[in-house]
Structure formats: C-alpha cells, structure tokens
Short mmCIF file of C-alpha atoms and ligand atoms in Angstrom, two decimals:
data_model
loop_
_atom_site.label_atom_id
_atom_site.label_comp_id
_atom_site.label_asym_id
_atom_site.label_seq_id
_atom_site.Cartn_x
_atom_site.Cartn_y
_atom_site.Cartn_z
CA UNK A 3 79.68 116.08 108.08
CA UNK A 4 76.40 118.39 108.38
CA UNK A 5 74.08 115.82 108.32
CA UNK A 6 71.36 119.23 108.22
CA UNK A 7 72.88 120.07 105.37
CA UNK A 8 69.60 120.77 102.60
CA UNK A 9 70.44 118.21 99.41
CA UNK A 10 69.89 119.09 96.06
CA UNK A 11 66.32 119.13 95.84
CA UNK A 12 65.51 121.19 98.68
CA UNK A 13 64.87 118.54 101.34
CA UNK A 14 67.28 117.83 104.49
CA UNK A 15 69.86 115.16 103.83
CA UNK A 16 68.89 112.20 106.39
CA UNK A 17 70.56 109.58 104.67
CA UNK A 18 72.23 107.04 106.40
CA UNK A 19 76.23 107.53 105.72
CA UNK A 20 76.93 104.04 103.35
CA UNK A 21 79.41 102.06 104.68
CA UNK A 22 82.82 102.43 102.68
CA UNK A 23 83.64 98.40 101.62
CA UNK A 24 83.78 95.08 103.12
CA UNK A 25 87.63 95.42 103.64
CA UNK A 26 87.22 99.21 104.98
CA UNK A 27 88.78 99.03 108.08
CA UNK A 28 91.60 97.38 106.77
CA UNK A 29 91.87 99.55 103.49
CA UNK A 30 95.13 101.93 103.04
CA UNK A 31 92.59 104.22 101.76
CA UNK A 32 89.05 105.18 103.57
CA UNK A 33 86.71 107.89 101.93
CA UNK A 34 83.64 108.21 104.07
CA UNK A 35 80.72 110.25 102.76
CA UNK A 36 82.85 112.73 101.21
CA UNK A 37 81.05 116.17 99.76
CA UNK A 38 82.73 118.99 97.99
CA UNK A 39 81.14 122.16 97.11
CA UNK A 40 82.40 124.85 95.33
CA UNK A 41 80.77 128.48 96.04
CA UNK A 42 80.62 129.95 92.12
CA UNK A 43 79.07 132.52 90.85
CA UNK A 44 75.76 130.83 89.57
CA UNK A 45 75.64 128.92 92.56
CA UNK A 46 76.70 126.41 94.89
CA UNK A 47 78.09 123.15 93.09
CA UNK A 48 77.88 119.89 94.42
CA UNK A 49 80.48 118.00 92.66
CA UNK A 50 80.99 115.10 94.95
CA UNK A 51 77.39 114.30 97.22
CA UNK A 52 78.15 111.76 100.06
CA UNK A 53 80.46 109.15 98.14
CA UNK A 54 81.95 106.40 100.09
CA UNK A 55 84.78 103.80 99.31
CA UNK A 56 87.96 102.19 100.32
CA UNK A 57 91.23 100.76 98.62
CA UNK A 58 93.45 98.16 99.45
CA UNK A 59 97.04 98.17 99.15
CA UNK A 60 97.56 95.74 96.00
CA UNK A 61 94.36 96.38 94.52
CA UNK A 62 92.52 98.78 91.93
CA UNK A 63 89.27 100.86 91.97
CA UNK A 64 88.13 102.00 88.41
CA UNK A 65 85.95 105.31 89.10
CA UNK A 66 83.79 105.49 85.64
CA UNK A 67 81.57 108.18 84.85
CA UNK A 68 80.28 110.63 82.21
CA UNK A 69 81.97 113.81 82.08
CA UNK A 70 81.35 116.40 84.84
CA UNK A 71 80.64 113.05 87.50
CA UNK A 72 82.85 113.80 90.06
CA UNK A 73 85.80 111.74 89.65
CA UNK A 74 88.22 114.65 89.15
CA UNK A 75 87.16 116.37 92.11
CA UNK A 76 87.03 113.10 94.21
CA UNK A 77 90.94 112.43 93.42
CA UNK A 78 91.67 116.08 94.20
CA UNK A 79 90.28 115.87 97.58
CA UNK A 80 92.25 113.20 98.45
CA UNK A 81 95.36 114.54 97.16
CA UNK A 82 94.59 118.13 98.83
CA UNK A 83 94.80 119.59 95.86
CA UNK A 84 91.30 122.05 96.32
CA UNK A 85 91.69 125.91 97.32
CA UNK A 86 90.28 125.80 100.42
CA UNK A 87 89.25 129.38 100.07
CA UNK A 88 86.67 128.30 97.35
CA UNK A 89 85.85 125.07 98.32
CA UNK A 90 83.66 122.97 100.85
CA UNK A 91 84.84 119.24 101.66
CA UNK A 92 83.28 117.84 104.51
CA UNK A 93 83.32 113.79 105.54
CA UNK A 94 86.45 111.29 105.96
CA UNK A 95 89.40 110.88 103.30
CA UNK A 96 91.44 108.78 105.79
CA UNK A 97 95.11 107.80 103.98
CA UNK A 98 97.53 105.37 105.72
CA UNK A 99 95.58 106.00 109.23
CA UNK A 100 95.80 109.84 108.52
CA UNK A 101 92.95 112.33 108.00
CA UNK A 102 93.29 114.09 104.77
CA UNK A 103 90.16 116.76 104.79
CA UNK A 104 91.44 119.76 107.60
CA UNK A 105 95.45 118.86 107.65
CA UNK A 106 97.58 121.90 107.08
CA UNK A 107 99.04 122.27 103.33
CA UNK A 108 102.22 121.53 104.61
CA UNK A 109 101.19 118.15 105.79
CA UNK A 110 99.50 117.45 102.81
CA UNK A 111 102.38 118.59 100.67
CA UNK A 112 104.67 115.63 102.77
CA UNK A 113 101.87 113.21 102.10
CA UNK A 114 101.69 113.99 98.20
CA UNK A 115 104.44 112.37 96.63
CA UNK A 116 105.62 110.34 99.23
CA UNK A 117 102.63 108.04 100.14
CA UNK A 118 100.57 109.29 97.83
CA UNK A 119 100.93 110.33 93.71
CA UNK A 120 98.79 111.50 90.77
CA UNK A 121 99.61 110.55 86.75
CA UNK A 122 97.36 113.27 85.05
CA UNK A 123 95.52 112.84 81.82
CA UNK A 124 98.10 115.34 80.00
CA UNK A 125 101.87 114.33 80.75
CA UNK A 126 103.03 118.02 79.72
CA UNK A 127 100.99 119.81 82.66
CA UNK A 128 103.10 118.05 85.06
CA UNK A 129 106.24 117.99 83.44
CA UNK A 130 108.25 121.92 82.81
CA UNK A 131 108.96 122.28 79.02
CA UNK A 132 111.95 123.76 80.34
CA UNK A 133 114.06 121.44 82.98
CA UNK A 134 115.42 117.93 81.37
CA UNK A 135 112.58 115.15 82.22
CA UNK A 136 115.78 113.15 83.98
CA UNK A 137 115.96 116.27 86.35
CA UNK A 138 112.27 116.47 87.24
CA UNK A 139 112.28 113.41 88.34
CA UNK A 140 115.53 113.31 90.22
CA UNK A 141 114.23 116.64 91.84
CA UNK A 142 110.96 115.00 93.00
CA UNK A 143 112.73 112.26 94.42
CA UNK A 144 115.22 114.64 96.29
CA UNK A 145 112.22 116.40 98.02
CA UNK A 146 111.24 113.59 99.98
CA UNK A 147 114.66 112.13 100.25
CA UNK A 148 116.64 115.57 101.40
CA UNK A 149 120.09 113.16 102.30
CA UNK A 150 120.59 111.76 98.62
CA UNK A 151 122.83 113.33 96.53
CA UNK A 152 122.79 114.52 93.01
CA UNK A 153 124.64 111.12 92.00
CA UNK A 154 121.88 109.28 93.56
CA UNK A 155 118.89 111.17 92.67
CA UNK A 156 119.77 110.77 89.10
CA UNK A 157 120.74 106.93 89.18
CA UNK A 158 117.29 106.07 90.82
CA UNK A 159 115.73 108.75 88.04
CA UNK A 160 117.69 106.45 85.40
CA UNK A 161 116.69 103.19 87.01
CA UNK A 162 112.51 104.39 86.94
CA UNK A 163 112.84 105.44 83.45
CA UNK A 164 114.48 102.07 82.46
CA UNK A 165 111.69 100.68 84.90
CA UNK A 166 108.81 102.56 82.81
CA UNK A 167 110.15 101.18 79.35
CA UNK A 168 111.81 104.12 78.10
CA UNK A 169 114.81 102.42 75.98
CA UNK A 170 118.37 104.01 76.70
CA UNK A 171 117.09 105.75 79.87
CA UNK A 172 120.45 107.40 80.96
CA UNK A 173 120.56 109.13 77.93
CA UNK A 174 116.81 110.10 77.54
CA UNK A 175 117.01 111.68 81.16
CA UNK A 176 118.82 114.77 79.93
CA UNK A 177 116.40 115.54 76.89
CA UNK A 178 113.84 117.78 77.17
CA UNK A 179 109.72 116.46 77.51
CA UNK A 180 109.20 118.22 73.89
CA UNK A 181 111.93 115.40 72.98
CA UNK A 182 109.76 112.51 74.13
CA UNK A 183 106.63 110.43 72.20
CA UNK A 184 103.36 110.86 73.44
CA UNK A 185 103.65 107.56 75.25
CA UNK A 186 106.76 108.13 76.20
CA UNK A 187 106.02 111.23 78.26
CA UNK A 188 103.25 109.38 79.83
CA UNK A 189 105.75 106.78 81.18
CA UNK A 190 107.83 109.33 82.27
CA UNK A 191 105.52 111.05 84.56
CA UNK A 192 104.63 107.30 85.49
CA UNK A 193 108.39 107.40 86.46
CA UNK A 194 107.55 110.77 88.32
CA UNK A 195 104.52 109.40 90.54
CA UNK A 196 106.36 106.06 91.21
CA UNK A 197 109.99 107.58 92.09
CA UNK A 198 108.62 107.60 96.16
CA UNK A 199 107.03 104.52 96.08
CA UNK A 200 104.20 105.81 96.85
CA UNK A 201 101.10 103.42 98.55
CA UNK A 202 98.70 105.05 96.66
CA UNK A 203 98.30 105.77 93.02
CA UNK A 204 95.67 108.15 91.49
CA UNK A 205 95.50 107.94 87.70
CA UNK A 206 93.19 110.06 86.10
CA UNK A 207 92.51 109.26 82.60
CA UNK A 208 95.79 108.19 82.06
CA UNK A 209 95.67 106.45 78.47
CA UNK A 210 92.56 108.97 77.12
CA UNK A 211 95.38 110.56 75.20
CA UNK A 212 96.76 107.91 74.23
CA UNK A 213 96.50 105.74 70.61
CA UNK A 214 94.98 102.26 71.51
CA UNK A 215 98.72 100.34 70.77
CA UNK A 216 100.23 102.49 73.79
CA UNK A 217 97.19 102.56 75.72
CA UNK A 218 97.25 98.48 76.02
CA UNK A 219 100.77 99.26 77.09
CA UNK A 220 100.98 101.90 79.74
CA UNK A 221 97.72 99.72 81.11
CA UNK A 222 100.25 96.55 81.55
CA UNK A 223 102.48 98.95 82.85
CA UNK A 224 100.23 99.91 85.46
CA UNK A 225 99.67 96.30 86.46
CA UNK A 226 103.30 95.45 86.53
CA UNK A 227 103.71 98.23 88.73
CA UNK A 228 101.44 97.15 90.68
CA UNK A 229 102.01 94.03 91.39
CA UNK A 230 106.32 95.06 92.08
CA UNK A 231 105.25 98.49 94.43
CA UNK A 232 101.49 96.86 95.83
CA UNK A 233 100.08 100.52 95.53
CA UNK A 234 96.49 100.95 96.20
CA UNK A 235 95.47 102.51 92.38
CA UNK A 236 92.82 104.46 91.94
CA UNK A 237 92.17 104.43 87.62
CA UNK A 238 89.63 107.38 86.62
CA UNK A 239 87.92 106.26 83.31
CA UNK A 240 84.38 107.61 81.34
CA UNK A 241 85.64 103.64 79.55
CA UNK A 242 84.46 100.50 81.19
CA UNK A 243 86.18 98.79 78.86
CA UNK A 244 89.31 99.73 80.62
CA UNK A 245 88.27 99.56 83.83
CA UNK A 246 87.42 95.43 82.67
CA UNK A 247 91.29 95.01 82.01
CA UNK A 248 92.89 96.57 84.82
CA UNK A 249 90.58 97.09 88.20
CA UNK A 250 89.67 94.83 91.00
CA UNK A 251 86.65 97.15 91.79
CA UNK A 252 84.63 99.64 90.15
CA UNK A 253 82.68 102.19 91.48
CA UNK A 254 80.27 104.43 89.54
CA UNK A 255 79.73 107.80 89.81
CA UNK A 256 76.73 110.05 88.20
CA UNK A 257 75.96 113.81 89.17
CA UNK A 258 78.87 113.56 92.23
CA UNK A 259 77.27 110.00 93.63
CA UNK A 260 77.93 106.59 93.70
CA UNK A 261 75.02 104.75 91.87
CA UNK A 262 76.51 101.40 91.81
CA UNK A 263 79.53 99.63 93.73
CA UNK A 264 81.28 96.27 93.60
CA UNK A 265 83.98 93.98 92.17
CA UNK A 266 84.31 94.10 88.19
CA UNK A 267 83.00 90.86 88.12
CA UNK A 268 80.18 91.77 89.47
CA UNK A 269 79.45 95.14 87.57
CA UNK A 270 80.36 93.71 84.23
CA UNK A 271 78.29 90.90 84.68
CA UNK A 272 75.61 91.84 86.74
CA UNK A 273 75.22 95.32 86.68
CA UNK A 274 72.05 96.69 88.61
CA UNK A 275 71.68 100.13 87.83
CA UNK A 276 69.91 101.64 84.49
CA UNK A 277 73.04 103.90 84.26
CA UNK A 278 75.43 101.41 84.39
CA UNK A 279 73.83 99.28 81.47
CA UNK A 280 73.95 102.29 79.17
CA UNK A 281 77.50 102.95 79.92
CA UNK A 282 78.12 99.23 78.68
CA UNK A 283 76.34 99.65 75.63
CA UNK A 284 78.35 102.40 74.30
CA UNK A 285 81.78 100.60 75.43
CA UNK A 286 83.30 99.29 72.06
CA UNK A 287 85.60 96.79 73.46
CA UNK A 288 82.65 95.23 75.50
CA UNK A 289 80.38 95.46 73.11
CA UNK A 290 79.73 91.34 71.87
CA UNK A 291 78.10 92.21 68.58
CA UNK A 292 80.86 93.99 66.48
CA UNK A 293 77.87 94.75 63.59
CA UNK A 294 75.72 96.12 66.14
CA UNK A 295 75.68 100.32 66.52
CA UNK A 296 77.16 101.32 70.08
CA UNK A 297 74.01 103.40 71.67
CA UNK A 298 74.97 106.27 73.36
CA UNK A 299 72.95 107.24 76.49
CA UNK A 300 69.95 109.94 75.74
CA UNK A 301 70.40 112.93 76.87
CA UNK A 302 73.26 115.20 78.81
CA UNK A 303 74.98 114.98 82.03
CA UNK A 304 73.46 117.03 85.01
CA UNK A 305 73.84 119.91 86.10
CA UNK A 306 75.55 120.11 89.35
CA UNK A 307 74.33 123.38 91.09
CA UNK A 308 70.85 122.30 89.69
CA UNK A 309 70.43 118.54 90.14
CA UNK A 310 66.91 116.83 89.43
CA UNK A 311 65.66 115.92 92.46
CA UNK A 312 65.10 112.39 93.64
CA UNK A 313 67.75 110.13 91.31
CA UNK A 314 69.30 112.41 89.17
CA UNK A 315 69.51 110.22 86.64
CA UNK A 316 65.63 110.23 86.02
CA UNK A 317 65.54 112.64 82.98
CA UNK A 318 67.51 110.66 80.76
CA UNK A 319 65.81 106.84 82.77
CA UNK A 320 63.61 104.63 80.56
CA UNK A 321 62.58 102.85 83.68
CA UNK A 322 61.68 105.74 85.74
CA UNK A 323 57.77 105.59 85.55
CA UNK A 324 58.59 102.32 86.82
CA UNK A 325 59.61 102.59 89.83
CA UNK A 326 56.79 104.80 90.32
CA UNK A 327 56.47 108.96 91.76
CA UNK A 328 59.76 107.82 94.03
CA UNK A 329 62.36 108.33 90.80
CA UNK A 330 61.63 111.78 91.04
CA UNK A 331 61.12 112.96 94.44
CA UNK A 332 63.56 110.48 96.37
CA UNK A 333 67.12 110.52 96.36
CA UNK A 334 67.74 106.64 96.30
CA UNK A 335 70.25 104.94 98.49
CA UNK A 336 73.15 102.76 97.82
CA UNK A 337 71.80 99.22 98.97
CA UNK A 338 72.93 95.62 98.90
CA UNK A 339 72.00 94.99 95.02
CA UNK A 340 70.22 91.51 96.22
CA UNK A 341 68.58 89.75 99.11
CA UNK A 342 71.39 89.08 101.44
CA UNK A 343 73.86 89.93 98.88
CA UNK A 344 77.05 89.93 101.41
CA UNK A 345 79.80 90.47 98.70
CA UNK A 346 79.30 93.93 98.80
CA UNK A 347 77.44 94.82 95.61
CA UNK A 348 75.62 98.20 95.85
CA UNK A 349 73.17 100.08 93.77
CA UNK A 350 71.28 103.49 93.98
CA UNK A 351 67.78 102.28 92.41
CA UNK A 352 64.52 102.43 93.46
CA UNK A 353 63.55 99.53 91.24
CA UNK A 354 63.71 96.12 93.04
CA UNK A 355 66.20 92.92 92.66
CA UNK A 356 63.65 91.73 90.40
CA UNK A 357 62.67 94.43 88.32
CA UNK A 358 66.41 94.87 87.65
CA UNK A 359 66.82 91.55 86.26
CA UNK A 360 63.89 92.16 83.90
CA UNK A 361 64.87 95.18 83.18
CA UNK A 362 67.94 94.62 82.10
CA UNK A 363 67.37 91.51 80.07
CA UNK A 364 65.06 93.84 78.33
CA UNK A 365 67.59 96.45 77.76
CA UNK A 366 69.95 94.04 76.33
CA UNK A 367 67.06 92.80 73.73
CA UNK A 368 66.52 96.33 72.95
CA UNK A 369 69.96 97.97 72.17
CA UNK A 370 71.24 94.68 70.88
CA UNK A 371 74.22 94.31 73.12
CA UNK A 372 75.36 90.80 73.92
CA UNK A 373 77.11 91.14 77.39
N1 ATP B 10 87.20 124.49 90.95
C1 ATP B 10 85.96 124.31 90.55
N2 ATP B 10 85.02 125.27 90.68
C2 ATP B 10 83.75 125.08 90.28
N3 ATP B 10 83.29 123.95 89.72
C3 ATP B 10 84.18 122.96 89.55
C4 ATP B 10 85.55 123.08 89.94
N4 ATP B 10 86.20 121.92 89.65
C5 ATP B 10 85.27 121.11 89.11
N5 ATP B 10 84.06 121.73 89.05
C6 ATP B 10 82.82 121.16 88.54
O1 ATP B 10 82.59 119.96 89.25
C7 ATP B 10 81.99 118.99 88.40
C8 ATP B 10 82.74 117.70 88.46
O2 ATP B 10 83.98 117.90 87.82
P1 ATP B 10 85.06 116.77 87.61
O3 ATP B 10 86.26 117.45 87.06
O4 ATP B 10 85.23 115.98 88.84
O5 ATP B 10 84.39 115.87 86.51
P2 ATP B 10 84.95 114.52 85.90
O6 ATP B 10 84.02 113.43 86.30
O7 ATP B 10 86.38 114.36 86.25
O8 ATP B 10 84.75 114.78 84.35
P3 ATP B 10 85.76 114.52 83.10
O9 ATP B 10 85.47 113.11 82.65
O10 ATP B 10 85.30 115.53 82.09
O11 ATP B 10 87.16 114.73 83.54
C9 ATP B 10 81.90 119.62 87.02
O12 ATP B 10 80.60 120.13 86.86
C10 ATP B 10 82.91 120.75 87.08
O13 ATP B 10 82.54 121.79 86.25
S1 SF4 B 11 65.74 105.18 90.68
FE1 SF4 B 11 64.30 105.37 88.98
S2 SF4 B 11 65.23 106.90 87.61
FE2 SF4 B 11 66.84 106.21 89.02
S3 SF4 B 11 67.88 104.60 87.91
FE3 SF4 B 11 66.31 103.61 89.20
S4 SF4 B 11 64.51 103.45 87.86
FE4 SF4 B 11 65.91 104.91 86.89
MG1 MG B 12 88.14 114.48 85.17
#
C-alpha cells in the first residue's frame, strides 16, 4: 500500500494499518487494508478506504451497510472481478495462503469457482436465459473438473439441485431458468456456486429479492450448507436483521470503511458506533416495540469522490459536537471499543467508552427502540 497516499480530506494517510481479526493468521481469508479506486470522470472514487478483516473456514461475516458503502466493491476485489484498466486496489486480499490483488486473470479465473464462488443478488444475471439451468451447472462443474464426463457432470448437477431443495431435480435440470420460481432460481445458482465446493462463499444480497417466506429459507439453506461444505461465507446485507440470524461476525462499512467490527453478539448488543445504532433502529425484525415507527437515519449516504473529512459520517451524527472539532477534521481509527477489550470489538469513534454508553442509552430513549 502507499501509505503517502493523500486521504479524502486532503491530508496524508498515516494511519496505522488495523489488524485484520483475532483468528487472522489462521483465517482462510485475510483482507489487509484493502483500497480500491476507480479513476471516473468526476473524479477519483474511493469505494473501499483501508478495510481490514479475516474469515474462517466454518464461519460467517455479515458486511452491512447503506447503499453505495463498499460492500460490492469489497467482494469484487476478492473475487478479481475489477477491470484493472479502470481500477486501483492496493493492500492484501490473501485467499487459501494466495495473494489475490496482482495475480494474472488466468489465476484468478482457476481460483473463482473452485475455492472461491459468488451467489449474486439477481439469479438471472448469472444464469443464460438460453442453456437448460441443469447444463450451466454441469458446465461449471466440468471447468474445474476437465476428466468428468457428461454422465457425471450432470449426476453431480442433479445431486446439488436435489441438495438446494429443488423437488424432482433430474427433471428440473433440463428446463430453462425462465421455467423456475424466483426462489427457485436463487437455489439454483446456490447449486452453481456450491457445485466446486468451494472454501469460500460470497453472497451478496442474496434474499433482497426475495419474499420474506423464501428468504427464511434460502437463509437455512445457507447455514445447512455451511455447516455440510465448512465454507468461509461472506453475507452482504444493508439488513441487520439478517445478518442476526445467520453470521458469526459482522463488520460495518460506511463511505468504503469499517466503522465498527466484532462478533454479532457483540454488535447487536453492544454496538459502539452512532452509525451502527441507527442502522438498528430502522431494522424491523430487531426492532422490540412492534407499535413504535422504525426511524430511518437523517440524511444521504456520502459521496465517495467527495467524502467529508474527518468521520464521514459527521453530517448526518447527532453526537458530533460532542466529541468536539475532531468529528470533522480527523479521520477516526478503528480501536478496541473498551478498556482492554481483548475479544476483538472495534469502533471508528472519536467519542470515548463512556460517552458511548451514554450515548446510546440516550438514543434508545429517544427513537423508542427496545434492543
Ligand atoms: N466500476 C465502478 N466505477 C466507478 N464507481 C464505482 C464502480 N463500481 C462501484 N462504484 C461506486 O463505488 C461505490 C460503492 O459501490 P458498491 O457497489 O460497493 O456499494 P454497495 O455497498 O454494494 O451498495 P448497494 O447496497 O447499493 O449494493 C458506489 O459509490 C458506486 O457508485
Ligand atoms: S467520530 Fe464524531 S461524527 Fe463520527 S460517529 Fe463518532 S461522534 Fe459521530
Ligand atoms: Mg452492492
């Protein structure tokens, strides 16, 4: 990374690289102060701005985040999915032991699918309206498995669509995805990501499209899957509600940084940054008082070619006056939340341990939330 790289607002970028997680060394996935830039033509954008984290096999990080946070980007960096002509990554993505950022597309191409898969938001941009979904899925298999046959291909295609819940799989594999429900073509391209076994699992908003009936499902999916393959998962959510069913860990991301990190426990229950409480408060499933309006957060996403400077989450903070002049003119670091807090629960806030807690017990009063 250029550590002399200018930040946002103008000054040079001397903070200290956060240290990924407590299991990081260990951790089938590494991300190390990653930054991505895209050169546009209003400017440079800074879509992901020194984010740090790590996955385990057998466990799952819920990335939450207003729209335009990052989390997108992040995921496509790891997968190697950015035109490199347009775009600037710098830092450690570091999958299985292997570095990710500078490998050659053909390395990453062997790594995606194999070790590594992505279940998109919308099943039909990864599935062709125009090959059988049985045949997609057999043909992604036979990539990374060049000695099966055809016989083969389309008996382990079968046996991941009977795997994913789809009911009379052999026959479903030679309709087309037009054919399928909704929530059936979501399973399928479940099938899809899953037919390598691959370590690690990147699903990006993968129930968003979803009614609520099938999104409780494919999310038990998920964990079922989990638990038989022992992927690392990566979920992408804006909902913490979701994120409270299915992830071990949560990290959350405003204007391409990680404001606050830690196990769900810990973020559900405790959560330390001004952010992160108003994310609760408009979460309906975590929301205690069903009478009780769900209050959106004031004000609009950042910019990302233009962030405020200092935390960029100032503008739209009722505690910024009190953390004093530092809300708006330093950047603030991801820290140990409290005094000798050793479990591994960070936060990006210049208010301290204490002003938190009051804080927060003040928010809750005030938006009438019962968390
Ligand atoms: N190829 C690109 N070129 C320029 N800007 C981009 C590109 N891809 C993403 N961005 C910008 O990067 C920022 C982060 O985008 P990203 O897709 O990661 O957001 P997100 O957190 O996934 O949001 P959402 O919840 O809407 O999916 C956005 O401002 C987006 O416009
Ligand atoms: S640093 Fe200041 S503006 Fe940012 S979340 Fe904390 S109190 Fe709010
Ligand atoms: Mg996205």
């Amino acid at each position: 990374m250029d550590s002399s790289e200018p930040s946002p607002s103008g000054e040079p970028d001397d903070r200290p690289v956060v240290p990924a997680q407590r299991s990081d060394q260990d951790a089938y996935l590494r991300v190390r102060d990653l930054r991505v830039r895209f050169d546009t033509e209003d400017g440079v954008v800074r879509a992901v701005d020194g984010v740090s984290f790590a996955v385990e096999r057998g466990r799952t990080l819920g990335i939450v985040g207003e729209s335009g946070s990052g989390k997108s980007v992040t995921s496509l960096a790891i997968l190697g999915l950015h035109d490199p002509k347009r775009t600037t990554i710098t830092g450690e993505i570091s999958v299985g032991g292997r570095q990710v950022v500078g490998l050659g597309d053909e390395e990453v191409r062997r790594l995606r699918g194999r070790d590594m898969a992505m279940i998109f938001q919308d099943p039909l941009s990864a599935l062709h309206p125009y090959y059988t979904v049985g045949r997609q899925i057999a043909e992604a298999y036979r990539v990374h498995h060049p000695k099966a046959n055809r016989r083969e291909a389309r008996q382990r295609a079968v046996d991941m669509l009977d795997r994913v819940g789809i009911p009379q799989p052999a026959r479903r594999f030679d309709q087309y995805p037009h054919e399928f429900s909704g929530g059936m073509r979501q399973r399928a391209m479940i099938a899809m990501s899953l037919v390598n076994d691959p370590a690690l699992l990147i699903a990006d908003e993968p129930t968003t499209a979803l009614d609520v009936t099938v999104q409780a499902q494919i999310l038990d999916l998920l964990a079922d899957l989990q638990a038989e393959f022992n992927s690392a998962i990566i979920l992408i959510t804006h909902d913490l509600g979701v994120v409270g069913q299915v992830a071990d860990d949560v990290l959350v991301m405003y204007g391409g940084r990680a404001v606050e990190r830690g196990s769900v426990e810990q973020v559900l229950r405790a959560p330390q940054h001004p952010y992160t409480w108003g994310l609760l408060s408009s979460v309906p499933s975590l929301h205690g008082d069903a009478d009780a309006d769900l209050v959106p957060i004031p004000g609009n996403p950042p910019s990302l070619i233009n962030l405020p400077p200092g935390c960029a989450f100032h503008p739209r903070c009722r505690y910024a006056d009190r953390a004093g002049s530092r809300s708006r003119t330093e950047v603030p670091e991801l820290r140990p939340a409290g005094e000798g807090d050793s479990a591994g629960h960070l936060v990006a806030c210049h208010l301290s341990a204490e002003e938190r807690a009051t804080f927060y017990a003040e928010d809750i009063a005030s938006v009438g939330v019962a968390r």
